[in-house]
PDB file of C-alpha atoms and ligand atoms in Angstrom:
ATOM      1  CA  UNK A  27      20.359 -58.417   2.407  1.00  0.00           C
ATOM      2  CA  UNK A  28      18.382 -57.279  -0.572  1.00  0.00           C
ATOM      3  CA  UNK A  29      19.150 -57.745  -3.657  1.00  0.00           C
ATOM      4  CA  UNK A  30      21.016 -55.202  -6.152  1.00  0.00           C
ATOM      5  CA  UNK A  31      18.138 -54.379  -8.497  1.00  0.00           C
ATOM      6  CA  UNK A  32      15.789 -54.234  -5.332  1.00  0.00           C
ATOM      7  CA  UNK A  33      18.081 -52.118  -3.967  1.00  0.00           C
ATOM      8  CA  UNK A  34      18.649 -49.608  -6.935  1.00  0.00           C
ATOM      9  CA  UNK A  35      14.989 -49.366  -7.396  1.00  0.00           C
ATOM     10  CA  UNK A  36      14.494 -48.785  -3.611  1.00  0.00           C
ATOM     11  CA  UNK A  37      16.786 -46.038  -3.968  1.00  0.00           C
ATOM     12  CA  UNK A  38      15.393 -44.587  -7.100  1.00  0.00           C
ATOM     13  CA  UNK A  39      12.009 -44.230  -5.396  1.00  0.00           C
ATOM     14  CA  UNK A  40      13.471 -42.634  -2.915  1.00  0.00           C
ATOM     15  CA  UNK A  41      16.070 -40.418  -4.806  1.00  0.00           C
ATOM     16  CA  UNK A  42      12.867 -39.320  -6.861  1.00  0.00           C
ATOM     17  CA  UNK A  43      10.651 -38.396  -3.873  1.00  0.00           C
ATOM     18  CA  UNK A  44      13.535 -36.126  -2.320  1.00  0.00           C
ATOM     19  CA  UNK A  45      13.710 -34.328  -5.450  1.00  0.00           C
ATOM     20  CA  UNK A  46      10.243 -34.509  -5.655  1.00  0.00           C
ATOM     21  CA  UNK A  47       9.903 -32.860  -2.099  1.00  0.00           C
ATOM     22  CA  UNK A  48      12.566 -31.002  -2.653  1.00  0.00           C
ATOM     23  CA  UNK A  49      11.414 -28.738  -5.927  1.00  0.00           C
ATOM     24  CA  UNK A  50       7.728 -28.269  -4.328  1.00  0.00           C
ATOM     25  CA  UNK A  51       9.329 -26.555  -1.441  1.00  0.00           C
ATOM     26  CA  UNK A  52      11.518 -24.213  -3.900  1.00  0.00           C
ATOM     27  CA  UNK A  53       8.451 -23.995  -5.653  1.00  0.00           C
ATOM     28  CA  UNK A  54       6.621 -22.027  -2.570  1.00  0.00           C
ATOM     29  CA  UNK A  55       8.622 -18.864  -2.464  1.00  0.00           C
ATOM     30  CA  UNK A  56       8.988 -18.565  -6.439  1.00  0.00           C
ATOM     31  CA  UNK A  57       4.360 -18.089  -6.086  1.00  0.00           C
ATOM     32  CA  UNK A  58       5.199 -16.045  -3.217  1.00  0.00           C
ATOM     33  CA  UNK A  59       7.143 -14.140  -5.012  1.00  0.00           C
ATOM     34  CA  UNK A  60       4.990 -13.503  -8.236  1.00  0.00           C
ATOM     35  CA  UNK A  61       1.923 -12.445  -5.879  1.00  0.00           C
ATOM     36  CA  UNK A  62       4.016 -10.150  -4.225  1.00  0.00           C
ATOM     37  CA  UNK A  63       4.984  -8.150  -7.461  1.00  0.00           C
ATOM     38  CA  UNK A  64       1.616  -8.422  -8.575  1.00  0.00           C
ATOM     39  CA  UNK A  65       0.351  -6.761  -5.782  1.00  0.00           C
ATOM     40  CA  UNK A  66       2.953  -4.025  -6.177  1.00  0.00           C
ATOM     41  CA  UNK A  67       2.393  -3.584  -9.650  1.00  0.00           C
ATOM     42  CA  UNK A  68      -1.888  -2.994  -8.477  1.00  0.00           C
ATOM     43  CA  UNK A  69      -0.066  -0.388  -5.992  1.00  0.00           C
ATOM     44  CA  UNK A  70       1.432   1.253  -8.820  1.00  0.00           C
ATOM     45  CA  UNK A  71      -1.679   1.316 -10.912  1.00  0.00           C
ATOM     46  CA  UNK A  72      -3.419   2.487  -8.150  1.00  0.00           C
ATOM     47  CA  UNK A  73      -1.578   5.809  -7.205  1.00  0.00           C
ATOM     48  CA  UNK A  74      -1.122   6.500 -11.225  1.00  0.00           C
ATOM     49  CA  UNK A  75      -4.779   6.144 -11.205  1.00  0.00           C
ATOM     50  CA  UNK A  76      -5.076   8.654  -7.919  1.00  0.00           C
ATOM     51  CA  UNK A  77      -2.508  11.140  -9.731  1.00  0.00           C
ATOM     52  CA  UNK A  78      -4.326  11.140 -13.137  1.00  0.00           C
ATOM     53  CA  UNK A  79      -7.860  11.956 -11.453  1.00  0.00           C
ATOM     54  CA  UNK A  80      -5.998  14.709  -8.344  1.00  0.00           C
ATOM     55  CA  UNK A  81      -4.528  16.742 -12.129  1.00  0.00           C
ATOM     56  CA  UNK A  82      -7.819  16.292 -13.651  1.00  0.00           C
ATOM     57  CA  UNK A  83      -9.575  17.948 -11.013  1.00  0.00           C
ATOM     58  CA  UNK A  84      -7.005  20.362 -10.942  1.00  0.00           C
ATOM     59  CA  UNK A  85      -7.188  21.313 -13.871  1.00  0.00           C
ATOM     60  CA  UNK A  86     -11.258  21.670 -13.148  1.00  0.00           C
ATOM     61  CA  UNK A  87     -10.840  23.934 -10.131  1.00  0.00           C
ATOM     62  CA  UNK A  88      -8.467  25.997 -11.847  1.00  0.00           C
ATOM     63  CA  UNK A  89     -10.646  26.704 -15.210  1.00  0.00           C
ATOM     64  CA  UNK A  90     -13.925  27.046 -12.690  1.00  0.00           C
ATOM     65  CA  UNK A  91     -11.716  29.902 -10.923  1.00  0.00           C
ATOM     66  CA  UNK A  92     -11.081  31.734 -14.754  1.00  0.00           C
ATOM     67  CA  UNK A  93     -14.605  31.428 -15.597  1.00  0.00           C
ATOM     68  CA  UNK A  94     -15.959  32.993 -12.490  1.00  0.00           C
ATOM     69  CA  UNK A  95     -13.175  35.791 -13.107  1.00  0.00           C
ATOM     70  CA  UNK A  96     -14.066  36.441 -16.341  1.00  0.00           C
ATOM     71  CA  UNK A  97     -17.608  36.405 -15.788  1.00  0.00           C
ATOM     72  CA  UNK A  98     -17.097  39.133 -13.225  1.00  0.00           C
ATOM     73  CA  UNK A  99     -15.262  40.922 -16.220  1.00  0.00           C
ATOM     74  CA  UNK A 100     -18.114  40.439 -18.013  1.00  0.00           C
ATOM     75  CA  UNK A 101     -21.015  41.877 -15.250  1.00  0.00           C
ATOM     76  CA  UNK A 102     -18.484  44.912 -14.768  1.00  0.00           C
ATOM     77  CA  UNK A 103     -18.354  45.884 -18.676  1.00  0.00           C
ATOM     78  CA  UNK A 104     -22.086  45.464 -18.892  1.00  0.00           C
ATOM     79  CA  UNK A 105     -22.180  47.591 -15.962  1.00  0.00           C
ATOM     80  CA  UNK A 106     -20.128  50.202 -17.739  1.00  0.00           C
ATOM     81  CA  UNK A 107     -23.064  50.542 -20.959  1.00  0.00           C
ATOM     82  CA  UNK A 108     -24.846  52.955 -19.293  1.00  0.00           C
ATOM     83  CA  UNK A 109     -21.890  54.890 -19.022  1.00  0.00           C
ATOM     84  CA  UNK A 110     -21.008  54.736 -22.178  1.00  0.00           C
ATOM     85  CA  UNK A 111     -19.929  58.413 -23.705  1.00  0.00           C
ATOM     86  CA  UNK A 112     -20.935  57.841 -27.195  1.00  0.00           C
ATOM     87  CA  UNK A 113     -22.383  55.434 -29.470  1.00  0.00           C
ATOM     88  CA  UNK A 114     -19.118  54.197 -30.678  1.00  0.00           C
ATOM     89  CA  UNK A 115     -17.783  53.547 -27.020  1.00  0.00           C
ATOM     90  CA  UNK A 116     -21.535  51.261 -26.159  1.00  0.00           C
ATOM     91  CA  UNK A 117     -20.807  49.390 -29.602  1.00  0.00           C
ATOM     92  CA  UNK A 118     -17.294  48.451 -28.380  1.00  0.00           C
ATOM     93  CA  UNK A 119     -18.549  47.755 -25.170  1.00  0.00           C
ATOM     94  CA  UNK A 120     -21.119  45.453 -26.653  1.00  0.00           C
ATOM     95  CA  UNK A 121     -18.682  43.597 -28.894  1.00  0.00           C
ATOM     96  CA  UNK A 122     -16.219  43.112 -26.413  1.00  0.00           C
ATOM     97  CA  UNK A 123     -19.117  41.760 -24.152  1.00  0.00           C
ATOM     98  CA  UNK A 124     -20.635  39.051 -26.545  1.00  0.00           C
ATOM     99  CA  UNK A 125     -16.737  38.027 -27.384  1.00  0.00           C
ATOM    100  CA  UNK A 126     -16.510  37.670 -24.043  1.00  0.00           C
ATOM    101  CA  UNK A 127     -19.496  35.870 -23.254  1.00  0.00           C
ATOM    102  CA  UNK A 128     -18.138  33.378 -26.027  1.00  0.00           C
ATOM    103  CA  UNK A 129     -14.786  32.706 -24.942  1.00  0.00           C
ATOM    104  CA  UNK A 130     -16.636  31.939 -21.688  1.00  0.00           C
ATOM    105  CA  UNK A 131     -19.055  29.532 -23.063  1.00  0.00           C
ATOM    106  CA  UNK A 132     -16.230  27.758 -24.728  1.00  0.00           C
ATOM    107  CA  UNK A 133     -14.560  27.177 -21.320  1.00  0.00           C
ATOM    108  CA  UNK A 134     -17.595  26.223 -19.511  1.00  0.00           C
ATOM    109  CA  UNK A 135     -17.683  23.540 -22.039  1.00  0.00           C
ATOM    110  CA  UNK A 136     -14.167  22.389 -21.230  1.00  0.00           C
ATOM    111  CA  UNK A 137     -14.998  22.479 -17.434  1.00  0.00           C
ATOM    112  CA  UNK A 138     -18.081  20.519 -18.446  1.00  0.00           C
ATOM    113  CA  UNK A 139     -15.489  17.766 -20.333  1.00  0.00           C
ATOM    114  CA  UNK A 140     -12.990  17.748 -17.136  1.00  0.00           C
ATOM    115  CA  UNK A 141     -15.759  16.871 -14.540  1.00  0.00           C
ATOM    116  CA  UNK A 142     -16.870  13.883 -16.722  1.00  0.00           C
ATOM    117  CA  UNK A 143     -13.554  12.802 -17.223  1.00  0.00           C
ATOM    118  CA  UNK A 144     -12.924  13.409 -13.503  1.00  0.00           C
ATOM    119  CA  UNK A 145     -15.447  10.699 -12.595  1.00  0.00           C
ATOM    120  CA  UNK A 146     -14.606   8.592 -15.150  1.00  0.00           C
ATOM    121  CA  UNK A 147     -10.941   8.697 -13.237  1.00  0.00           C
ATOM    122  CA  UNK A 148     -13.045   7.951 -10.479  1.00  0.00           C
ATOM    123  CA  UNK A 149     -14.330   4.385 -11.485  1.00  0.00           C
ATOM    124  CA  UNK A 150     -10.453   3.914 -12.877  1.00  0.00           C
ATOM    125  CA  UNK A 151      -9.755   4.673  -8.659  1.00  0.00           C
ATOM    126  CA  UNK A 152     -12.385   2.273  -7.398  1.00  0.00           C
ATOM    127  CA  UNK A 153     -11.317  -0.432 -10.285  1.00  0.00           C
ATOM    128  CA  UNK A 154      -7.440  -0.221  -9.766  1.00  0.00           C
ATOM    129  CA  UNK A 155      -8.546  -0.233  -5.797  1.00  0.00           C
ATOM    130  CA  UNK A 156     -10.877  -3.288  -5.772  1.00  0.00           C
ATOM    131  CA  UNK A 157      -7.916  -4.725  -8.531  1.00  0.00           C
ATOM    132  CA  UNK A 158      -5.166  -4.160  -5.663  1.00  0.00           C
ATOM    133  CA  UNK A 159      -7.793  -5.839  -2.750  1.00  0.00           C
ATOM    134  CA  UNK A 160      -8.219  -9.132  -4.220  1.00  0.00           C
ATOM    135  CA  UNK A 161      -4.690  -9.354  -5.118  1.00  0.00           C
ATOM    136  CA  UNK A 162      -3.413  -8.791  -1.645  1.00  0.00           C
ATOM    137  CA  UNK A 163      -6.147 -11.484  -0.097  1.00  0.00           C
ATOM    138  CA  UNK A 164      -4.618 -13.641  -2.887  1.00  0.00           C
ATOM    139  CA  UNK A 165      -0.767 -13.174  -1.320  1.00  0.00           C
ATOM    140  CA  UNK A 166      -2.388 -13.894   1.694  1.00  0.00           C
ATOM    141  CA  UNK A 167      -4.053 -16.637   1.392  1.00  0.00           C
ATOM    142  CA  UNK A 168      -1.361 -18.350  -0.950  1.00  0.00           C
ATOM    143  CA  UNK A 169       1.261 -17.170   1.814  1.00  0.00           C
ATOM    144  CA  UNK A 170      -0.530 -18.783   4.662  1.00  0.00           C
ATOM    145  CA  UNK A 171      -0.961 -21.888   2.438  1.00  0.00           C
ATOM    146  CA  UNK A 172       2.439 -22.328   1.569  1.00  0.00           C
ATOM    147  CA  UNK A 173       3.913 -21.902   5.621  1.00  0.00           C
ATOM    148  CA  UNK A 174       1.555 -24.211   6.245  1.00  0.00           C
ATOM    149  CA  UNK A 175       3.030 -26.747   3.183  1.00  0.00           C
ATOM    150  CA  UNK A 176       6.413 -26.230   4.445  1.00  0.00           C
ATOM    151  CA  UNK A 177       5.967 -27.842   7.466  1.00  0.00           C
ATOM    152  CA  UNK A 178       4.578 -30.600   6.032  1.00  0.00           C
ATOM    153  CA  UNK A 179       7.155 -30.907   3.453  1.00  0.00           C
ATOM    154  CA  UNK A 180      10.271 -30.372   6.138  1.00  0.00           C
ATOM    155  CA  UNK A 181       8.176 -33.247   7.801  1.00  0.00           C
ATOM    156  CA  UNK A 182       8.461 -35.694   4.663  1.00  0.00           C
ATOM    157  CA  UNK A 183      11.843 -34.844   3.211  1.00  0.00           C
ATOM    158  CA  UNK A 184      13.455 -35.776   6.719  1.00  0.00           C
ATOM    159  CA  UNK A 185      11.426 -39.128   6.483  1.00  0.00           C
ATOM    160  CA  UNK A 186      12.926 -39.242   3.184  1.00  0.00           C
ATOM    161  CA  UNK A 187      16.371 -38.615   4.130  1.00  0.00           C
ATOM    162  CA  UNK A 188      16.326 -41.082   6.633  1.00  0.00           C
ATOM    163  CA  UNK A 189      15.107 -43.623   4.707  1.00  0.00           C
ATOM    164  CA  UNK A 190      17.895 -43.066   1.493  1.00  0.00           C
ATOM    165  CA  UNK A 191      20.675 -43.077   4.530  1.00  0.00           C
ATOM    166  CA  UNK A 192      19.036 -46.434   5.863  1.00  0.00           C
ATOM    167  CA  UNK A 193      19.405 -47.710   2.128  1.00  0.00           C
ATOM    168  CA  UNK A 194      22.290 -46.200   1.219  1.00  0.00           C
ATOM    169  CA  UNK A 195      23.842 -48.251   3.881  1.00  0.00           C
ATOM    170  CA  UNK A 196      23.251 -51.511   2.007  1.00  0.00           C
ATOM    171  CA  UNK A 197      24.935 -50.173  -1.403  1.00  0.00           C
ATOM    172  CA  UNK A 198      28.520 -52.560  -1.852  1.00  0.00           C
ATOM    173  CA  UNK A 199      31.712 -51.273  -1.131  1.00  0.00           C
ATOM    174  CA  UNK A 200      32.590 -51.339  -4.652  1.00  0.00           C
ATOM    175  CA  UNK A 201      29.829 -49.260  -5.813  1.00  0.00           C
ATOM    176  CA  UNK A 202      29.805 -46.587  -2.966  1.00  0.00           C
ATOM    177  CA  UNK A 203      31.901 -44.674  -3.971  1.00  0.00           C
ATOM    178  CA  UNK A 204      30.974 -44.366  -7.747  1.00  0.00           C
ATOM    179  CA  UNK A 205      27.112 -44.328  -6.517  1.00  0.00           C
ATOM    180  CA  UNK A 206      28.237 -40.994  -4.093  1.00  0.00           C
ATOM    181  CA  UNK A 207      29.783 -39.313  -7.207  1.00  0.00           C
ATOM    182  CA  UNK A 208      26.973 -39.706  -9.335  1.00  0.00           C
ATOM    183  CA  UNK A 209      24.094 -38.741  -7.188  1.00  0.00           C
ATOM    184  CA  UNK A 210      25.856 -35.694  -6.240  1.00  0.00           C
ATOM    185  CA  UNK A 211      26.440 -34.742  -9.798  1.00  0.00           C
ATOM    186  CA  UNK A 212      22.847 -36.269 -11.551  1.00  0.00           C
ATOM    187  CA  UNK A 213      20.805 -36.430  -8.361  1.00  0.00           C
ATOM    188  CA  UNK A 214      17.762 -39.418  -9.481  1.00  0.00           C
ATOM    189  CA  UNK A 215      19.072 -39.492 -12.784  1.00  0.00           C
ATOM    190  CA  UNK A 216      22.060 -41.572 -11.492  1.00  0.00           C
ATOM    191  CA  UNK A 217      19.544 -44.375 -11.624  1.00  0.00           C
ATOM    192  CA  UNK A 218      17.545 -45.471 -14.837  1.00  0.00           C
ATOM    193  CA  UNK A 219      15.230 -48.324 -14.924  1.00  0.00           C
ATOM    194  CA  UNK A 220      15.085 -50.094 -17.926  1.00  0.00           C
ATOM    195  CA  UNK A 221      11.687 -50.465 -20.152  1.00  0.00           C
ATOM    196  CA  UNK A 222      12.207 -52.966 -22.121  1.00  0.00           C
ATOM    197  CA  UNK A 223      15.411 -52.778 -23.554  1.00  0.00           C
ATOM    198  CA  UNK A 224      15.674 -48.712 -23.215  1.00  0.00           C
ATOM    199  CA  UNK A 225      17.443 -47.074 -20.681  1.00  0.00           C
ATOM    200  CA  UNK A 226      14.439 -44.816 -18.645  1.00  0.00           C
ATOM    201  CA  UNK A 227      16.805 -42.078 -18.251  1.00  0.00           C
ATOM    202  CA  UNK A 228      18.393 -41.270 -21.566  1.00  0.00           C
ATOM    203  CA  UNK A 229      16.269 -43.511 -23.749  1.00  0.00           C
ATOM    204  CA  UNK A 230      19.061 -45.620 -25.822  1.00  0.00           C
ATOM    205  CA  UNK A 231      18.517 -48.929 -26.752  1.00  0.00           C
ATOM    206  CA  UNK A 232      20.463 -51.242 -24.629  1.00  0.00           C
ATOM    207  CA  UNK A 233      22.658 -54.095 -26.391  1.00  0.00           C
ATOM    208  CA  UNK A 234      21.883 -57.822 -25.763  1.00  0.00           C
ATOM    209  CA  UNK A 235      24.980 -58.198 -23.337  1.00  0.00           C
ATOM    210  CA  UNK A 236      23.950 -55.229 -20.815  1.00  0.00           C
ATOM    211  CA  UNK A 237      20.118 -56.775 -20.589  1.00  0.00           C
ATOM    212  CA  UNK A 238      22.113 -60.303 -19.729  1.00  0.00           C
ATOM    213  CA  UNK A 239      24.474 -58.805 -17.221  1.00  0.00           C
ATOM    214  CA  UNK A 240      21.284 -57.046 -15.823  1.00  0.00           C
ATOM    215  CA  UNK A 241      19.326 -60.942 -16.076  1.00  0.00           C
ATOM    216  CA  UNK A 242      22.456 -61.536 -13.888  1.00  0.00           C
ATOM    217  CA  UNK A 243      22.087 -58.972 -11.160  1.00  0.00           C
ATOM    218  CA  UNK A 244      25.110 -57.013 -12.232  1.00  0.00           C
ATOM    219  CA  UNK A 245      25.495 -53.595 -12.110  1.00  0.00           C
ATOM    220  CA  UNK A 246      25.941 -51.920 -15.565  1.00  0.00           C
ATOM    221  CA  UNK A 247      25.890 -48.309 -15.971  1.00  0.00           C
ATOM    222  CA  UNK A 248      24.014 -47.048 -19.550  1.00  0.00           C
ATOM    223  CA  UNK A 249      26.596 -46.688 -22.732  1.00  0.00           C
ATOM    224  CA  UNK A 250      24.398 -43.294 -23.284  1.00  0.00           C
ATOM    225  CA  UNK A 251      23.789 -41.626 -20.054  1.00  0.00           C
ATOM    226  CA  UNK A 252      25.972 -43.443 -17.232  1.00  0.00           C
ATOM    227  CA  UNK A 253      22.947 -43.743 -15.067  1.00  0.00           C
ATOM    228  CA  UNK A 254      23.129 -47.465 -13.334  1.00  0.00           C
ATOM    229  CA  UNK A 255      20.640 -49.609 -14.717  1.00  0.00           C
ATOM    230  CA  UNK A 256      17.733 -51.588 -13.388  1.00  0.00           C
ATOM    231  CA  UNK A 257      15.449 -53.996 -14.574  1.00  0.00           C
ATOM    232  CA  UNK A 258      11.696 -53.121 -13.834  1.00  0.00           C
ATOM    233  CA  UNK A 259      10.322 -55.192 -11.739  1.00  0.00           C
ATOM    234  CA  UNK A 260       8.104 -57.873 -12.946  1.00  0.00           C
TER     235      UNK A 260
HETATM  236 ZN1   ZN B 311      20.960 -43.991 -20.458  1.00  0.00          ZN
END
């Protein structure tokens, strides 16, 4: 049989592994996770980015389709100078045409502004696009990672397991049951090795008499923490 502080070390190794094991497989969904919204979140950047440059060329068509209205207007009254009854009537005519001709250079201009800003919504596309691509190889290639970790990791914490039932089997009666209470409640930290003469887990400085019980193979749990003690090995 082996002796206590063998034993309690044994166990801490293995107590720290499982926990060990244990958090990297938790850990696995939580990236999962974060890819997936950020992928989603590129989605939602993406079709903003579509809607922004469909209303901007919208907006385009529908200005192009008042200028070439109002230029019409414009070919019909200059179609109507020859017409004209009296010199007052052509003057109107005229000023009404050249107003005209303004107001339509001013929203050829703005068509002229929409288009540009319609391609630069274009690059924002192609940019949100490429943006949304590499994040969904990125879930992909972290997903396939992870499914592959897992079964590695299912692999060692069942070694694990085994191996802290196998040891757990040599714990004395008398410390069983205490032992069962505080692993389920503290997990590793039932078990503290000391460094010196300060408890690993909670870091208080042990008294004289618990480092001679501990000389003496006894089990002492910390003042501080409760963890069982353990002398490091030498
Ligand atoms: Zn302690």
């Amino acid at each position: 049989m082996t002796n206590l502080p063998d034993l309690l070390r044994t166990l801490h190794r293995i107590l720290k592994q499982k926990t060990d094991l244990e958090s990297r497989m938790a850990r696995g969904p939580k990236v999962v996770a974060a890819n997936t919204a950020l992928v989603k979140n590129c989605e939602d950047q993406l079709s903003a980015a579509k809607e922004l440059s469909l209303k901007t060329r919208m907006a385009a068509d529908e200005k192009q389709v008042q200028l070439k209205q109002r230029e019409q207007r414009v070919e019909r009254l200059k179609g109507q100078l020859d017409a004209a009854a009296n010199n007052k009537e052509f003057q109107t005519l005229k000023e009404q045409i050249a107003a005209d001709e303004q107001a339509n250079s001013v929203l050829a201009d703005e068509i002229l502004e929409l288009l540009e800003a319609y391609d630069t919504r274009g690059e924002e596309v192609k940019e949100a696009e490429a943006k949304l691509a590499t994040a969904q190889r990125e879930l992909a290639a972290t997903q396939s990672r992870i499914d592959a970790d897992r079964a590695m990791l299912e692999g060692e914490l069942a070694r694990v397991l085994e191996e802290l039932a196998k040891t757990e089997a040599d714990i004395p009666g008398d410390l069983l049951d205490t032992y069962r209470r505080q692993v389920k409640a503290k997990g590793e930290n039932c078990l503290a090795e000391v460094d010196g003469n300060i408890c690993g887990n909670c870091y208080q400085t042990l008294s004289p008499q618990v480092l001679n019980s501990l000389m003496l193979n006894r089990t002492v749990p910390c003042g501080g923490c409760g963890s069982f003690l353990y002398l490091a090995e030498r």
